[in-house]
CSV table of C-alpha atoms and ligand atoms in Angstrom, one decimal:
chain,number,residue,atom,x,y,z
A,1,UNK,CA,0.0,0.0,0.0
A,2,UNK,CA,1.1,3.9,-0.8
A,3,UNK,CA,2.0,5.5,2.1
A,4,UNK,CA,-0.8,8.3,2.7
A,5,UNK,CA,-1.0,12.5,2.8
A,6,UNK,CA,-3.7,14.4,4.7
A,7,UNK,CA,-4.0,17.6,3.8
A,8,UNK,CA,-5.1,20.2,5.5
A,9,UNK,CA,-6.8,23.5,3.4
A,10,UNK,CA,-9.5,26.3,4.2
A,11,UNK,CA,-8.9,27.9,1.2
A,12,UNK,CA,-9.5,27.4,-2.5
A,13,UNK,CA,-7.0,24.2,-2.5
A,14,UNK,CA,-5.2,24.9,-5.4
A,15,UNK,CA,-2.0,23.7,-3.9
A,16,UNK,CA,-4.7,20.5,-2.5
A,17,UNK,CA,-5.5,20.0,-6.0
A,18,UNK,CA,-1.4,19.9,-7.6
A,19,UNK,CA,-0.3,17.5,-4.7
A,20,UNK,CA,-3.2,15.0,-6.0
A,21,UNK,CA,-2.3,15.3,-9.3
A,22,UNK,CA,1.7,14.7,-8.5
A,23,UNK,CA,0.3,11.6,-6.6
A,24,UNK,CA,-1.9,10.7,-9.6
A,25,UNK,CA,1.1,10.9,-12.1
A,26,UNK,CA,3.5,8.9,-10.1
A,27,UNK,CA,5.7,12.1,-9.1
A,28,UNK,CA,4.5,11.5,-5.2
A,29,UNK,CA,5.3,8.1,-4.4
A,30,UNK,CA,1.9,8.5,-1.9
A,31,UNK,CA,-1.9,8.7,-2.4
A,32,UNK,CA,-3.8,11.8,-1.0
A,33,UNK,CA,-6.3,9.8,1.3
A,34,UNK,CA,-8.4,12.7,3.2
A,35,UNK,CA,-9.0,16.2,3.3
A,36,UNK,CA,-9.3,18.1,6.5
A,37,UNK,CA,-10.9,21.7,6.6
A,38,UNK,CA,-12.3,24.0,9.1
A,39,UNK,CA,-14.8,25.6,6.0
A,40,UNK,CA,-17.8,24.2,4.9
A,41,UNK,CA,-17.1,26.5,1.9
A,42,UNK,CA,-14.1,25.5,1.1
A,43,UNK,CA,-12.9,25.3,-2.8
A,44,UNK,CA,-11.1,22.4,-1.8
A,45,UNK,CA,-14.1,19.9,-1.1
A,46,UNK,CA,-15.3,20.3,-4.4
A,47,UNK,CA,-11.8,19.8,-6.3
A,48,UNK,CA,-11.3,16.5,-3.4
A,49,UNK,CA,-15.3,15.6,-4.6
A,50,UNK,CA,-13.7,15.6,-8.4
A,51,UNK,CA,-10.8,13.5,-7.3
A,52,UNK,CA,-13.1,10.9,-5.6
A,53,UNK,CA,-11.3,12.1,-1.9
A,54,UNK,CA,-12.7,12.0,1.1
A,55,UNK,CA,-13.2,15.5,2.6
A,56,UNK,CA,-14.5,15.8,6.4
A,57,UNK,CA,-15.5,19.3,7.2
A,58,UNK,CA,-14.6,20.3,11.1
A,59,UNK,CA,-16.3,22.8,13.2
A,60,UNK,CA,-12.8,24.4,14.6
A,61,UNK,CA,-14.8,26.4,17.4
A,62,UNK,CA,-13.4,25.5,20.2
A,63,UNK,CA,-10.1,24.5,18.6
A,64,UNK,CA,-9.8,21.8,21.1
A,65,UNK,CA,-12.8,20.0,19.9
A,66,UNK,CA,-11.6,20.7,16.1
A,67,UNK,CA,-8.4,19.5,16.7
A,68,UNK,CA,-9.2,16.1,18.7
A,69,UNK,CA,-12.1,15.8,16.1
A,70,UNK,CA,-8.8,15.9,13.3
A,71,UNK,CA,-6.4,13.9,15.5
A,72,UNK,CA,-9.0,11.3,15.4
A,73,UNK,CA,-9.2,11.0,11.7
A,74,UNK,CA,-5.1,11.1,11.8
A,75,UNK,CA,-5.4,8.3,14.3
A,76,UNK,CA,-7.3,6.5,11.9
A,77,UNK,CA,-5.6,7.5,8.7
A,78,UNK,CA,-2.1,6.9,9.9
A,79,UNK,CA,-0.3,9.1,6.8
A,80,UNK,CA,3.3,9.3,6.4
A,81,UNK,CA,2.8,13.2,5.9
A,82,UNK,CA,0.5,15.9,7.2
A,83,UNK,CA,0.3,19.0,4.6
A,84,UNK,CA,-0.7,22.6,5.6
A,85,UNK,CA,-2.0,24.3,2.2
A,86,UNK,CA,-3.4,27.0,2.9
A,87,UNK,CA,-5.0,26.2,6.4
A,88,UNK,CA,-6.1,29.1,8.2
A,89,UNK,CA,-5.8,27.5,12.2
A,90,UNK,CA,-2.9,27.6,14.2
A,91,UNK,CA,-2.2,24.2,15.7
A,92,UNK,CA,-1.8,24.1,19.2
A,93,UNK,CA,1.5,22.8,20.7
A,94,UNK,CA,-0.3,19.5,22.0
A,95,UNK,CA,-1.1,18.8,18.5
A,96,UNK,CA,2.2,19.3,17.1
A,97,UNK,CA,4.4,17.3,19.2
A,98,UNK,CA,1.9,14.3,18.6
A,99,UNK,CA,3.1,14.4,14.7
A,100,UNK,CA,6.3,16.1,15.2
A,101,UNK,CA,8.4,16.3,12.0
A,102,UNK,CA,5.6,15.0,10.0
A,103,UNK,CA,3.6,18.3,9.5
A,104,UNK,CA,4.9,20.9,6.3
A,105,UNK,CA,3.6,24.3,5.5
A,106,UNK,CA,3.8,26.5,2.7
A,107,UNK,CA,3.8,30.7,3.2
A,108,UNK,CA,3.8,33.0,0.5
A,109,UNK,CA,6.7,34.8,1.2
A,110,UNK,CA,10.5,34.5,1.6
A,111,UNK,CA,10.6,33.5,5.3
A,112,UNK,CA,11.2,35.0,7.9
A,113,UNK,CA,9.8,38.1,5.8
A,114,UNK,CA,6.0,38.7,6.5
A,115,UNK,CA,5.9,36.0,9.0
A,116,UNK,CA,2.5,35.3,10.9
A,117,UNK,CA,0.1,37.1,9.1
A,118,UNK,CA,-2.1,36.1,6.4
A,119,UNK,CA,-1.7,38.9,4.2
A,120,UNK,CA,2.0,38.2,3.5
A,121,UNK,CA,1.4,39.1,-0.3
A,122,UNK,CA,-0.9,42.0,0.2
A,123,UNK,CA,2.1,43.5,2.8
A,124,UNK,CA,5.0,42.1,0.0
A,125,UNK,CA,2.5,44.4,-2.5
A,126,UNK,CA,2.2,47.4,0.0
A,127,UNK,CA,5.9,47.4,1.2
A,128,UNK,CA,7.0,47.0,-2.9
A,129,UNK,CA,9.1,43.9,-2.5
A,130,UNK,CA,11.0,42.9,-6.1
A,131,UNK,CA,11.9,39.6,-4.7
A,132,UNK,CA,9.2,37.8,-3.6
A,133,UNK,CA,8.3,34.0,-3.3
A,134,UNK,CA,7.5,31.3,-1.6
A,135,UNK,CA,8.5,28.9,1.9
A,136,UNK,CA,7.9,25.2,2.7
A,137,UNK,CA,8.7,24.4,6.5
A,138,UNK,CA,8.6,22.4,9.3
A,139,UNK,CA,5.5,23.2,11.6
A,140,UNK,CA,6.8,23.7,15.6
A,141,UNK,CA,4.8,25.3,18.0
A,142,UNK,CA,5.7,28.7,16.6
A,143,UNK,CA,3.6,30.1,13.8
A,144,UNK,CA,5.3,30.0,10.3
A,145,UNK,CA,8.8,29.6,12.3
A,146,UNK,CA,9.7,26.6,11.8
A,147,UNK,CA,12.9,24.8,10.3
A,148,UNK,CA,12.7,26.0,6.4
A,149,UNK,CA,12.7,23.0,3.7
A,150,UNK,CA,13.1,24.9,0.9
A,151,UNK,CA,12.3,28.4,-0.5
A,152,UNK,CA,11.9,29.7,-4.1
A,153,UNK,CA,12.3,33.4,-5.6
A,154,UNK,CA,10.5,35.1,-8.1
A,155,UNK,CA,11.3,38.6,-9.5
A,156,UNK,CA,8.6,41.6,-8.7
A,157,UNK,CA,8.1,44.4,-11.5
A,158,UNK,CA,7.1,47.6,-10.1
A,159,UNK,CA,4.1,47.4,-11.8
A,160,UNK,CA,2.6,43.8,-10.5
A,161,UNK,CA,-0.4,44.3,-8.6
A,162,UNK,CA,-1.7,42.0,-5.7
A,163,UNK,CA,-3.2,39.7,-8.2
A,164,UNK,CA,-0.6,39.4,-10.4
A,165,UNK,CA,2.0,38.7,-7.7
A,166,UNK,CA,-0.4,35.7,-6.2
A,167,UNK,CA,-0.3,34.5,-9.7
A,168,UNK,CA,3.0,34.4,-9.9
A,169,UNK,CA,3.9,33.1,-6.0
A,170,UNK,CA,1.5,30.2,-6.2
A,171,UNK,CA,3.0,29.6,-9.7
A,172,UNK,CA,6.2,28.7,-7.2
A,173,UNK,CA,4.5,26.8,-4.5
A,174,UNK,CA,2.9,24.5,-7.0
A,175,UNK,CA,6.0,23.4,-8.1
A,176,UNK,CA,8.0,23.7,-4.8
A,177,UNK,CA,5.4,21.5,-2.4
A,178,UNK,CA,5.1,18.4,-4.7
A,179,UNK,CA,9.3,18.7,-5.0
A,180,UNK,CA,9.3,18.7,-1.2
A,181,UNK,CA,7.0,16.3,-0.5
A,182,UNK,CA,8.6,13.7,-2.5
A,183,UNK,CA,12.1,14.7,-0.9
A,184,UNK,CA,10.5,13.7,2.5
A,185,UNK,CA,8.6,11.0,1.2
A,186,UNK,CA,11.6,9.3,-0.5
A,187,UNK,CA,13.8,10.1,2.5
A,188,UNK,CA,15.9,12.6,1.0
A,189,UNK,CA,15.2,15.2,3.0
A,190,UNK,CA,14.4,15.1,6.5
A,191,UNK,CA,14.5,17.2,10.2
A,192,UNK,CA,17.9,16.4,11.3
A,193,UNK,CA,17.1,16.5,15.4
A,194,UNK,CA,21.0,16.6,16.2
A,195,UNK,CA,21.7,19.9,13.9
A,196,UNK,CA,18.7,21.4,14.7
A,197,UNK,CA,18.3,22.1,11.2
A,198,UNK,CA,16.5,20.4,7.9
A,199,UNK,CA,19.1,17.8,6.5
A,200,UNK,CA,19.0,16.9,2.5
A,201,UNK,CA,20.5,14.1,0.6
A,202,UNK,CA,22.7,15.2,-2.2
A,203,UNK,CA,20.3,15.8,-5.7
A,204,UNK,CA,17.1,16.2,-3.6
A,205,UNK,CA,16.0,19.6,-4.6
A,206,UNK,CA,16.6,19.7,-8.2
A,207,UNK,CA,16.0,22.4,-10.1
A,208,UNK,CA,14.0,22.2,-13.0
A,209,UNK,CA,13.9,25.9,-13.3
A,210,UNK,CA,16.6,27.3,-13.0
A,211,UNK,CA,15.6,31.2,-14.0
A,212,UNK,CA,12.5,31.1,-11.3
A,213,UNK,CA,14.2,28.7,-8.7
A,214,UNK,CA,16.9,30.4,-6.7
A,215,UNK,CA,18.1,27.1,-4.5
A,216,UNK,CA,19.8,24.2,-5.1
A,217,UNK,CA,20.6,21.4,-3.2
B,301,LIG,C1,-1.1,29.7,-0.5
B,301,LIG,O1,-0.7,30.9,-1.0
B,301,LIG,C2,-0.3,29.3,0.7
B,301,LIG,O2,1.0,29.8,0.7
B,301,LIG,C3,-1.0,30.0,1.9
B,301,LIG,O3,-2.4,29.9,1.5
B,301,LIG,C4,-2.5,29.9,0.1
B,301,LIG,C5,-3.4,28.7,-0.3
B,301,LIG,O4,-3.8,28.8,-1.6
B,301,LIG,N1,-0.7,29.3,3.1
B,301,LIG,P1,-4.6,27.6,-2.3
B,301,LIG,O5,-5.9,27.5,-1.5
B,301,LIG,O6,-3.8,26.4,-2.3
B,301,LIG,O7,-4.9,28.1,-3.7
């Protein structure tokens, strides 16, 4: 059997809907099994409804009854990898350290830049960034601090509106997360608890595009 991915989304779930399709063609060596979301109106249900993937809608209010309501279906799921994309909760610390290591996110910015909000391209926008991108990390019990995976750049023209930069940030993110993804899932990359720091195999972030992606490994 595949190993499995939960993801976690609130939003429209376009990243939900790339990870499937790496899964589908073979690129993810792991089937998406569930969707967790805290929205009833979620874009993602109906893109995991297209896919044939179960989606189970949680009522986050108190977030303690959310969360042991989604530890629960984790319990039950048992996946190798828990992906944030684009969930709008912060997990509590209880939760984290009962998948430690296990749980990425993706922000749109270069972190540590616009950390903790969730207007990081609206503020990259206001403040006039001309590098902006995008960050895949650990989740610890800090919000959008934890050890970075991997990052990729894109160039801002003064002239890019808020649109026009989300276009071209989740452009990156849907080809960084499936790259990560399979670096963890393949065991290439990993949370290296003696460095304190993400550790990589040699050749597992390869570039495939070198003018947009910044980092090698
Ligand atoms: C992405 O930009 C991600 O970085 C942020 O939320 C957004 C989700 O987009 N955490 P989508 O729902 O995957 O389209």
């Amino acid at each position: 059997m595949r190993p499995k991915i939960v993801v976690f989304a609130s939003g429209s779930g376009s990243n939900f809907e790339v990870i499937v399709q790496r899964t589908r063609d073979g690129y993810i060596p792991a089937e998406v099994s569930c969707l967790i979301t805290d929205r009833a109106d979620a874009g993602a249900i109906k893109r995991a409804m297209r896919y044939g993937i179960k989606a189970v809608t949680i009522n986050w209010k108190p977030r303690e009854v959310g969360e042991s309501k989604a530890l629960a279906i984790l319990e039950a799921e048992k996946p190798s990898l828990i992906v944030l994309a684009g969930f709008m909760r912060i997990l509590s610390a209880d939760f984290v350290s009962k998948w430690r290591w296990k749980i990425l996110n993706i922000h749109p910015s270069l972190l540590p830049a616009f950390e903790g909000t969730t207007n990081a391209v609206e503020l990259s926008a206001k403040k006039g960034v001309r590098i902006s991108g995008c960050t895949v990390h650990f989740v610890d019990e800090t919000v959008d601090g934890g050890p970075i995976i991997a990052q990729a750049a894109v160039a801002i023209d003064p002239d890019d509106d808020i649109e026009k930069i989300k276009q071209k940030v989740h452009a990156l993110e849907h080809k960084l997360y499936p790259m990560v993804i399979k670096g963890i899932l393949e065991g290439k990359i990993w949370f290296d608890e003696k460095r304190s720091r993400t550790a990589f195999a040699e050749g597992s972030l390869k570039l495939d595009d070198p003018p947009i992606f910044s980092i090698s490994v």
